[in-house]
Amino acid sequence: MKQLFTFIRKEFYHVFRDQKTLLMLFGLPIAQIILFGFALTNEIKNAKIVIIDYAKDRASAQIIERIEASKYFEVDKTLISHREMEAAFKEGKIKMALIFPENFNYNLLHTNSNQIQLIADASDINTATTLTNYMSSIIMEYQNELMKENLVTMTIVPEVRMLYNPQLKGEHTFVPGMMAMIMLLICVMMTSISIVREKEMGTMEILLVSPFQPLMVILSKFVPYILISLVNVTSILLLSWLFLDLPVKGSILLLYSESFLFIITSLALGLFISINAKSQQSAMFISLGLTMLPTLLLSGFMFPIENMPLPLQIISNIIPSKWYYIIVRSIMIKGSTFVAIWRETLILGVMTLFILIISLKRFKIRLV
Amino acid sequence: MSDAVIITDKLTKRFGDFIAANELTFTVMPGEIFGFLGANGAGKTTAMRMLCGLSTPSSGKASVAGFDVYTEVEKIKLNIGYMSQKFSLYEDLTVMENIKFYAGIYGLSDQEIADKGMALLQQLDLEKESKKLVRELPLGWKQKLSFSVAVIHKPKIVFLDEPTGGVDPVTRRQFWDLIYDAADKGVTIFVTTHYMDEAEYCNRISIMVDGFIRALDTPDHLKQQFNAKSMNEVFYALAREAKRSAD
């Protein structure tokens, strides 16, 4: 046990001596979240919108007046028909359209409720969300004033339609996807490099001649990266809550347990790569090729898997980060419990076990 | 012969059709400095790796420190030290951290580590450098430190695989002082080299050619046997017969 501790301490020396890498390991998730956070919360000014007013009455005029007064929107009055509007969306001339139904004022006064349709170009999710929020708040304000004047509750319901991307994929998917990326980067790449380095330097031979068990070598290599990864999970979650206003809806404990599982998956992958790589450089490139690229392309985090050709859909199933990504998204955004994600967890668990067993076996063969 | 620390009997290692080490039979006595010579690719390292438990023999028998190389590798590991061709300290750790690490994985107690660490630093005159990173030391010092670390747990036998590669003659001489010092304390030294001046320092020498041990005796006897003035001539006489090309 004491020997293990000695070894783990040595691993921490390695990690902390290499300050540039250390800075990258801890700084990368923070930098990404902050960059993304700013991109997201950036105020949008003078967004081009179109208003199609079928009502042309007092209420619609008052709302339009308010919209024109706001610095967020620039109203294009030249368009009048639905078809023109669609063409303008496609050409990217406008970001949003606002449609007043006929008899807007009349219905509002008589039924005390009415709808306005908001159509936003959701291919740019951040802008679309921000614009609909601005617009809704302008409508809300107007509604509150009407209530004061008439002493009756009047509701104007903005009916929001997101064009091109109805589920608003992207904004919320960024954080779970990034968690998978960061953990792969740290665990796979750093572990494989660290093991290959011992081989390259010749220290591995010394270790194998010593009474220290090979299994313990691996275990000691894992410990620092497990800790670094858990710190990174924490910083990502904290920052996404503070900056992106994206708290974890489900159980934090469950999220950490699943992340721990994925960390082990990544470490096992790192070990697997280290067995096959001859030099630190090749370990790095294999790690990048085997983990980063498939994660970016096939985990569903950048591109929806449903839209891919069938062969790619099938291949995506063997990418561990796909399953982790689904799990994190479910817990963080949908607030799912274990019941909803047990299958993904099982798949990830079996994958991990499989990689771990193969790697450990091959690691032993290498000693003979 | 029963108190010999290394006994091999027809020890052989095959890689497919290639016989890297062919029916090696020899014994090494306690406290002896046993030189293992041969051209590159003659099979020295393979033989050494089998004795260290890094490689399983294909056939033959061998025991190291009284333990069998097939079945008691873990016990052998507790009784040997090893220094490889490659420089084997951690460059990004300080001198003291390296000492503590290697002593630690051999299970020495904190007290022992502290005592031995200090003694070792004094012996090598490295006290002022104890907190320096190893990468800042000159190569000669690194080699000496490497050797001292390899014997820190007082092994019965220490295996040195071309320990002085790339080191200047003065430092090599100092390195051999360390080896003599360890041998005086009863540590058996098993050393491979291709420096013939180093061969003269050994008590007994075996010369490997193409996987076979072609000569095994004291340096003086070998010179007589081959009617040679120096070990260099002995070595050339044998190495000329080699059919394998160097690796």
CSV table of N, CA and C in Angstrom, one decimal, chain B residues 9-142:
chain,number,residue,atom,x,y,z
B,9,ASP,N,21.7,-23.6,-16.7
B,9,ASP,CA,22.0,-24.9,-17.4
B,9,ASP,C,21.3,-25.0,-18.7
B,10,LYS,N,22.0,-24.9,-19.8
B,10,LYS,CA,21.5,-24.9,-21.1
B,10,LYS,C,20.3,-23.9,-21.3
B,11,LEU,N,20.4,-22.8,-20.8
B,11,LEU,CA,19.4,-21.8,-20.9
B,11,LEU,C,19.3,-21.2,-22.3
B,12,THR,N,18.1,-21.3,-22.9
B,12,THR,CA,17.9,-21.0,-24.3
B,12,THR,C,16.7,-20.1,-24.5
B,13,LYS,N,16.8,-19.1,-25.4
B,13,LYS,CA,15.7,-18.3,-25.8
B,13,LYS,C,15.6,-18.3,-27.3
B,14,ARG,N,14.4,-18.7,-27.8
B,14,ARG,CA,14.1,-18.7,-29.2
B,14,ARG,C,13.0,-17.6,-29.5
B,15,PHE,N,13.2,-16.9,-30.6
B,15,PHE,CA,12.2,-16.1,-31.2
B,15,PHE,C,11.8,-16.7,-32.5
B,16,GLY,N,10.9,-17.6,-32.6
B,16,GLY,CA,10.6,-18.3,-33.9
B,16,GLY,C,11.8,-19.2,-34.2
B,17,ASP,N,12.3,-19.0,-35.4
B,17,ASP,CA,13.5,-19.8,-35.8
B,17,ASP,C,14.8,-19.2,-35.2
B,18,PHE,N,14.7,-18.0,-34.8
B,18,PHE,CA,16.0,-17.3,-34.4
B,18,PHE,C,16.3,-17.7,-32.9
B,19,ILE,N,17.5,-18.2,-32.7
B,19,ILE,CA,17.9,-18.6,-31.4
B,19,ILE,C,18.8,-17.5,-30.8
B,20,ALA,N,18.2,-16.7,-30.0
B,20,ALA,CA,18.9,-15.5,-29.5
B,20,ALA,C,20.0,-15.9,-28.5
B,21,ALA,N,19.7,-16.9,-27.6
B,21,ALA,CA,20.6,-17.3,-26.6
B,21,ALA,C,20.6,-18.9,-26.7
B,22,ASN,N,21.7,-19.5,-26.9
B,22,ASN,CA,21.8,-20.9,-27.2
B,22,ASN,C,22.5,-21.7,-26.1
B,23,GLU,N,21.7,-22.5,-25.3
B,23,GLU,CA,22.3,-23.4,-24.3
B,23,GLU,C,23.4,-22.7,-23.4
B,24,LEU,N,23.0,-21.6,-22.8
B,24,LEU,CA,24.0,-21.0,-21.9
B,24,LEU,C,24.1,-21.7,-20.6
B,25,THR,N,25.3,-22.1,-20.3
B,25,THR,CA,25.6,-22.7,-19.0
B,25,THR,C,26.7,-22.0,-18.3
B,26,PHE,N,26.5,-21.5,-17.2
B,26,PHE,CA,27.5,-20.8,-16.4
B,26,PHE,C,27.0,-20.6,-14.9
B,27,THR,N,28.0,-20.4,-14.0
B,27,THR,CA,27.6,-20.0,-12.6
B,27,THR,C,28.4,-18.8,-12.3
B,28,VAL,N,27.7,-18.0,-11.4
B,28,VAL,CA,28.3,-16.8,-10.9
B,28,VAL,C,28.3,-16.9,-9.3
B,29,MET,N,29.5,-16.6,-8.7
B,29,MET,CA,29.6,-16.7,-7.3
B,29,MET,C,29.3,-15.4,-6.6
B,30,PRO,N,29.0,-15.4,-5.3
B,30,PRO,CA,28.6,-14.2,-4.6
B,30,PRO,C,29.8,-13.2,-4.6
B,31,GLY,N,29.5,-11.9,-4.7
B,31,GLY,CA,30.6,-10.9,-4.7
B,31,GLY,C,31.4,-10.8,-5.9
B,32,GLU,N,31.1,-11.7,-6.9
B,32,GLU,CA,31.9,-11.7,-8.1
B,32,GLU,C,31.5,-10.5,-9.1
B,33,ILE,N,32.5,-10.1,-9.9
B,33,ILE,CA,32.1,-9.1,-10.9
B,33,ILE,C,32.2,-10.0,-12.2
B,34,PHE,N,31.1,-10.3,-12.8
B,34,PHE,CA,31.0,-11.2,-13.9
B,34,PHE,C,30.7,-10.4,-15.2
B,35,GLY,N,31.6,-10.4,-16.1
B,35,GLY,CA,31.5,-9.6,-17.3
B,35,GLY,C,30.9,-10.4,-18.4
B,36,PHE,N,29.9,-9.8,-19.1
B,36,PHE,CA,29.2,-10.5,-20.2
B,36,PHE,C,29.5,-9.7,-21.5
B,37,LEU,N,30.4,-10.3,-22.3
B,37,LEU,CA,30.8,-9.5,-23.5
B,37,LEU,C,30.2,-10.1,-24.8
B,38,GLY,N,30.2,-9.3,-25.8
B,38,GLY,CA,29.7,-9.8,-27.1
B,38,GLY,C,29.4,-8.6,-28.0
B,39,ALA,N,29.5,-8.9,-29.3
B,39,ALA,CA,29.1,-7.8,-30.2
B,39,ALA,C,27.6,-7.5,-30.1
B,40,ASN,N,27.2,-6.4,-30.7
B,40,ASN,CA,25.8,-6.1,-30.7
B,40,ASN,C,25.1,-7.2,-31.4
B,41,GLY,N,24.0,-7.7,-30.8
B,41,GLY,CA,23.2,-8.7,-31.4
B,41,GLY,C,23.7,-10.1,-31.0
B,42,ALA,N,24.7,-10.2,-30.2
B,42,ALA,CA,25.2,-11.5,-29.8
B,42,ALA,C,24.3,-12.3,-28.8
B,43,GLY,N,23.4,-11.6,-28.1
B,43,GLY,CA,22.5,-12.2,-27.2
B,43,GLY,C,22.7,-11.9,-25.8
B,44,LYS,N,23.5,-10.9,-25.5
B,44,LYS,CA,23.8,-10.5,-24.1
B,44,LYS,C,22.5,-10.0,-23.4
B,45,THR,N,21.9,-9.1,-24.0
B,45,THR,CA,20.7,-8.5,-23.4
B,45,THR,C,19.6,-9.6,-23.2
B,46,THR,N,19.4,-10.4,-24.2
B,46,THR,CA,18.4,-11.5,-24.0
B,46,THR,C,18.7,-12.4,-22.8
B,47,ALA,N,20.0,-12.7,-22.7
B,47,ALA,CA,20.4,-13.6,-21.5
B,47,ALA,C,20.1,-12.9,-20.2
B,48,MET,N,20.4,-11.6,-20.2
B,48,MET,CA,20.2,-10.8,-19.0
B,48,MET,C,18.7,-10.7,-18.6
B,49,ARG,N,18.0,-10.5,-19.7
B,49,ARG,CA,16.5,-10.3,-19.5
B,49,ARG,C,15.9,-11.6,-18.9
B,50,MET,N,16.4,-12.7,-19.3
B,50,MET,CA,15.8,-14.0,-18.8
B,50,MET,C,16.1,-14.1,-17.3
B,51,LEU,N,17.4,-13.7,-17.0
B,51,LEU,CA,17.8,-13.8,-15.6
B,51,LEU,C,17.0,-12.8,-14.7
B,52,CYS,N,16.6,-11.7,-15.2
B,52,CYS,CA,15.9,-10.7,-14.4
B,52,CYS,C,14.4,-10.9,-14.4
B,53,GLY,N,13.9,-11.9,-15.1
B,53,GLY,CA,12.5,-12.2,-15.1
B,53,GLY,C,11.7,-11.3,-16.0
B,54,LEU,N,12.4,-10.6,-17.0
B,54,LEU,CA,11.7,-9.8,-17.9
B,54,LEU,C,11.3,-10.6,-19.1
B,55,SER,N,11.9,-11.8,-19.3
B,55,SER,CA,11.6,-12.6,-20.4
B,55,SER,C,11.7,-14.1,-20.0
B,56,THR,N,10.7,-14.9,-20.4
B,56,THR,CA,10.7,-16.3,-20.0
B,56,THR,C,11.5,-17.1,-20.9
B,57,PRO,N,12.4,-18.0,-20.4
B,57,PRO,CA,13.3,-18.8,-21.3
B,57,PRO,C,12.4,-19.8,-22.1
B,58,SER,N,13.0,-20.2,-23.3
B,58,SER,CA,12.3,-21.2,-24.1
B,58,SER,C,12.6,-22.6,-23.5
B,59,SER,N,13.8,-22.8,-23.1
B,59,SER,CA,14.2,-24.1,-22.5
B,59,SER,C,15.4,-23.9,-21.6
B,60,GLY,N,15.8,-25.0,-20.9
B,60,GLY,CA,16.9,-24.9,-20.0
B,60,GLY,C,16.5,-24.5,-18.6
B,61,LYS,N,17.5,-24.5,-17.7
B,61,LYS,CA,17.2,-24.2,-16.3
B,61,LYS,C,18.0,-23.0,-15.9
B,62,ALA,N,17.5,-22.3,-14.9
B,62,ALA,CA,18.3,-21.2,-14.3
B,62,ALA,C,17.7,-20.9,-13.0
B,63,SER,N,18.7,-20.5,-12.1
B,63,SER,CA,18.2,-20.0,-10.8
B,63,SER,C,19.0,-18.7,-10.5
B,64,VAL,N,18.3,-17.8,-9.9
B,64,VAL,CA,19.0,-16.5,-9.5
B,64,VAL,C,18.7,-16.3,-8.0
B,65,ALA,N,19.8,-16.1,-7.3
B,65,ALA,CA,19.7,-15.9,-5.8
B,65,ALA,C,18.9,-17.1,-5.2
B,66,GLY,N,19.0,-18.3,-5.8
B,66,GLY,CA,18.4,-19.5,-5.3
B,66,GLY,C,17.0,-19.7,-5.7
B,67,PHE,N,16.5,-18.8,-6.6
B,67,PHE,CA,15.1,-18.9,-7.0
B,67,PHE,C,15.0,-19.2,-8.5
B,68,ASP,N,14.0,-20.0,-8.8
B,68,ASP,CA,13.9,-20.5,-10.2
B,68,ASP,C,13.3,-19.4,-11.1
B,69,VAL,N,13.9,-19.3,-12.3
B,69,VAL,CA,13.4,-18.2,-13.2
B,69,VAL,C,12.1,-18.4,-13.8
B,70,TYR,N,11.6,-19.7,-13.8
B,70,TYR,CA,10.2,-19.9,-14.3
B,70,TYR,C,9.2,-19.6,-13.3
B,71,THR,N,9.4,-20.1,-12.1
B,71,THR,CA,8.3,-20.1,-11.1
B,71,THR,C,8.4,-19.1,-10.0
B,72,GLU,N,9.6,-18.6,-9.8
B,72,GLU,CA,9.8,-17.7,-8.6
B,72,GLU,C,10.3,-16.3,-9.0
B,73,VAL,N,9.7,-15.8,-10.1
B,73,VAL,CA,10.2,-14.5,-10.6
B,73,VAL,C,10.0,-13.4,-9.6
B,74,GLU,N,8.9,-13.4,-8.8
B,74,GLU,CA,8.6,-12.4,-7.9
B,74,GLU,C,9.6,-12.3,-6.8
B,75,LYS,N,10.1,-13.5,-6.4
B,75,LYS,CA,11.1,-13.6,-5.3
B,75,LYS,C,12.5,-13.1,-5.9
B,76,ILE,N,12.7,-13.5,-7.1
B,76,ILE,CA,14.0,-13.0,-7.8
B,76,ILE,C,14.0,-11.4,-7.8
B,77,LYS,N,12.9,-10.9,-8.1
B,77,LYS,CA,12.8,-9.4,-8.2
B,77,LYS,C,13.2,-8.7,-6.9
B,78,LEU,N,12.8,-9.3,-5.8
B,78,LEU,CA,13.2,-8.7,-4.5
B,78,LEU,C,14.7,-8.8,-4.2
B,79,ASN,N,15.4,-9.6,-4.9
B,79,ASN,CA,16.8,-9.8,-4.6
B,79,ASN,C,17.8,-9.2,-5.6
B,80,ILE,N,17.2,-8.6,-6.7
B,80,ILE,CA,18.1,-8.1,-7.7
B,80,ILE,C,17.9,-6.6,-7.9
B,81,GLY,N,18.9,-6.0,-8.5
B,81,GLY,CA,18.8,-4.6,-8.9
B,81,GLY,C,19.1,-4.6,-10.4
B,82,TYR,N,18.7,-3.5,-11.1
B,82,TYR,CA,18.8,-3.6,-12.6
B,82,TYR,C,19.0,-2.2,-13.1
B,83,MET,N,20.0,-2.1,-14.0
B,83,MET,CA,20.2,-0.8,-14.6
B,83,MET,C,20.3,-1.0,-16.1
B,84,SER,N,19.5,-0.4,-16.9
B,84,SER,CA,19.4,-0.7,-18.3
B,84,SER,C,20.3,0.2,-19.1
B,85,GLN,N,20.4,-0.2,-20.4
B,85,GLN,CA,21.1,0.6,-21.4
B,85,GLN,C,20.6,2.0,-21.4
B,86,LYS,N,19.3,2.2,-21.3
B,86,LYS,CA,18.8,3.5,-21.4
B,86,LYS,C,18.9,4.1,-20.0
B,87,PHE,N,19.1,5.4,-19.9
B,87,PHE,CA,19.2,6.1,-18.7
B,87,PHE,C,17.8,6.0,-18.0
B,88,SER,N,17.8,5.6,-16.8
B,88,SER,CA,16.5,5.2,-16.2
B,88,SER,C,16.0,6.0,-15.0
B,89,LEU,N,16.4,7.2,-14.8
B,89,LEU,CA,15.9,8.0,-13.8
B,89,LEU,C,14.8,8.9,-14.4
B,90,TYR,N,13.9,9.5,-13.5
B,90,TYR,CA,12.9,10.4,-14.0
B,90,TYR,C,13.5,11.8,-14.1
B,91,GLU,N,13.6,12.3,-15.3
B,91,GLU,CA,14.3,13.6,-15.5
B,91,GLU,C,13.5,14.8,-14.9
B,92,ASP,N,12.2,14.6,-14.8
B,92,ASP,CA,11.5,15.8,-14.2
B,92,ASP,C,11.3,15.6,-12.7
B,93,LEU,N,12.0,14.7,-12.1
B,93,LEU,CA,12.0,14.6,-10.7
B,93,LEU,C,13.3,15.0,-10.1
B,94,THR,N,13.4,15.5,-8.9
B,94,THR,CA,14.7,15.9,-8.4
B,94,THR,C,15.5,14.7,-8.0
B,95,VAL,N,16.7,14.9,-7.7
B,95,VAL,CA,17.6,13.8,-7.3
B,95,VAL,C,17.0,13.0,-6.1
B,96,MET,N,16.6,13.8,-5.1
B,96,MET,CA,16.1,13.2,-3.9
B,96,MET,C,14.7,12.4,-4.2
B,97,GLU,N,13.9,13.1,-5.0
B,97,GLU,CA,12.6,12.4,-5.3
B,97,GLU,C,12.8,11.1,-6.0
B,98,ASN,N,13.8,11.0,-6.9
B,98,ASN,CA,14.1,9.8,-7.6
B,98,ASN,C,14.6,8.7,-6.6
B,99,ILE,N,15.5,9.1,-5.7
B,99,ILE,CA,15.9,8.2,-4.7
B,99,ILE,C,14.8,7.7,-3.8
B,100,LYS,N,13.9,8.6,-3.4
B,100,LYS,CA,12.8,8.2,-2.6
B,100,LYS,C,11.8,7.3,-3.3
B,101,PHE,N,11.6,7.6,-4.6
B,101,PHE,CA,10.7,6.8,-5.4
B,101,PHE,C,11.2,5.4,-5.5
B,102,TYR,N,12.4,5.2,-6.0
B,102,TYR,CA,12.9,3.8,-6.2
B,102,TYR,C,13.1,3.1,-4.9
B,103,ALA,N,13.5,3.8,-3.8
B,103,ALA,CA,13.6,3.1,-2.5
B,103,ALA,C,12.2,2.7,-2.1
B,104,GLY,N,11.2,3.6,-2.4
B,104,GLY,CA,9.8,3.4,-1.9
B,104,GLY,C,9.2,2.2,-2.6
B,105,ILE,N,9.4,2.0,-3.9
B,105,ILE,CA,8.7,0.9,-4.5
B,105,ILE,C,9.4,-0.4,-4.2
B,106,TYR,N,10.6,-0.4,-3.6
B,106,TYR,CA,11.1,-1.6,-3.0
B,106,TYR,C,10.7,-1.8,-1.6
B,107,GLY,N,9.8,-1.0,-1.1
B,107,GLY,CA,9.3,-1.2,0.2
B,107,GLY,C,10.1,-0.8,1.4
B,108,LEU,N,11.2,0.1,1.2
B,108,LEU,CA,12.0,0.5,2.3
B,108,LEU,C,11.2,1.4,3.2
B,109,SER,N,11.5,1.4,4.5
B,109,SER,CA,10.8,2.2,5.4
B,109,SER,C,11.3,3.7,5.3
B,110,ASP,N,10.5,4.6,5.8
B,110,ASP,CA,10.8,6.0,5.6
B,110,ASP,C,12.2,6.3,6.3
B,111,GLN,N,12.4,5.7,7.4
B,111,GLN,CA,13.7,5.9,8.1
B,111,GLN,C,14.9,5.4,7.2
B,112,GLU,N,14.7,4.2,6.7
B,112,GLU,CA,15.7,3.6,5.8
B,112,GLU,C,16.0,4.5,4.6
B,113,ILE,N,14.9,5.0,4.0
B,113,ILE,CA,15.0,5.8,2.8
B,113,ILE,C,15.8,7.1,3.2
B,114,ALA,N,15.5,7.7,4.3
B,114,ALA,CA,16.1,8.9,4.7
B,114,ALA,C,17.6,8.7,4.9
B,115,ASP,N,17.9,7.6,5.7
B,115,ASP,CA,19.3,7.3,6.0
B,115,ASP,C,20.1,7.0,4.7
B,116,LYS,N,19.6,6.1,3.9
B,116,LYS,CA,20.3,5.6,2.7
B,116,LYS,C,20.4,6.8,1.7
B,117,GLY,N,19.4,7.6,1.6
B,117,GLY,CA,19.4,8.7,0.7
B,117,GLY,C,20.5,9.6,1.0
B,118,MET,N,20.7,9.9,2.3
B,118,MET,CA,21.8,10.8,2.7
B,118,MET,C,23.1,10.2,2.4
B,119,ALA,N,23.3,8.9,2.8
B,119,ALA,CA,24.5,8.2,2.6
B,119,ALA,C,24.9,8.2,1.1
B,120,LEU,N,23.9,8.0,0.3
B,120,LEU,CA,24.1,7.9,-1.1
B,120,LEU,C,24.6,9.3,-1.7
B,121,LEU,N,23.9,10.3,-1.2
B,121,LEU,CA,24.2,11.7,-1.7
B,121,LEU,C,25.7,12.0,-1.3
B,122,GLN,N,26.0,11.6,-0.1
B,122,GLN,CA,27.4,11.9,0.4
B,122,GLN,C,28.4,11.1,-0.5
B,123,GLN,N,28.1,9.9,-0.7
B,123,GLN,CA,29.0,9.0,-1.4
B,123,GLN,C,29.3,9.6,-2.8
B,124,LEU,N,28.2,10.1,-3.5
B,124,LEU,CA,28.3,10.6,-4.8
B,124,LEU,C,28.7,12.1,-4.8
B,125,ASP,N,28.8,12.7,-3.6
B,125,ASP,CA,29.1,14.1,-3.5
B,125,ASP,C,28.0,14.9,-4.3
B,126,LEU,N,26.8,14.6,-4.0
B,126,LEU,CA,25.6,15.2,-4.7
B,126,LEU,C,24.7,16.0,-3.7
B,127,GLU,N,25.2,16.2,-2.5
B,127,GLU,CA,24.4,16.8,-1.5
B,127,GLU,C,23.7,18.1,-1.9
B,128,LYS,N,24.6,18.9,-2.6
B,128,LYS,CA,24.1,20.2,-2.9
B,128,LYS,C,23.0,20.1,-4.1
B,129,GLU,N,23.1,19.1,-4.8
B,129,GLU,CA,22.2,18.9,-6.0
B,129,GLU,C,20.9,18.2,-5.6
B,130,SER,N,20.8,17.8,-4.4
B,130,SER,CA,19.6,16.9,-4.1
B,130,SER,C,18.3,17.4,-4.5
B,131,LYS,N,18.2,18.8,-4.5
B,131,LYS,CA,16.9,19.3,-4.9
B,131,LYS,C,16.8,19.8,-6.4
B,132,LYS,N,17.9,19.4,-7.1
B,132,LYS,CA,17.9,19.8,-8.5
B,132,LYS,C,17.1,18.7,-9.3
B,133,LEU,N,16.6,19.1,-10.4
B,133,LEU,CA,15.9,18.2,-11.3
B,133,LEU,C,17.0,17.3,-11.9
B,134,VAL,N,16.8,16.1,-12.1
B,134,VAL,CA,17.8,15.2,-12.6
B,134,VAL,C,18.2,15.6,-14.0
B,135,ARG,N,17.3,16.2,-14.8
B,135,ARG,CA,17.7,16.6,-16.2
B,135,ARG,C,18.8,17.7,-16.2
B,136,GLU,N,19.0,18.3,-15.0
B,136,GLU,CA,20.0,19.4,-15.0
B,136,GLU,C,21.4,18.8,-14.7
B,137,LEU,N,21.5,17.5,-14.4
B,137,LEU,CA,22.8,16.9,-14.1
B,137,LEU,C,23.5,16.5,-15.3
B,138,PRO,N,24.9,16.5,-15.3
B,138,PRO,CA,25.7,16.0,-16.4
B,138,PRO,C,25.5,14.5,-16.5
B,139,LEU,N,25.7,13.9,-17.7
B,139,LEU,CA,25.4,12.5,-17.9
B,139,LEU,C,26.1,11.6,-17.0
B,140,GLY,N,27.4,11.9,-16.7
B,140,GLY,CA,28.2,11.0,-15.9
B,140,GLY,C,27.6,10.9,-14.5
B,141,TRP,N,27.1,12.0,-13.9
B,141,TRP,CA,26.5,12.0,-12.6
B,141,TRP,C,25.2,11.2,-12.6
B,142,LYS,N,24.5,11.4,-13.7
B,142,LYS,CA,23.2,10.7,-13.8
B,142,LYS,C,23.5,9.2,-13.8
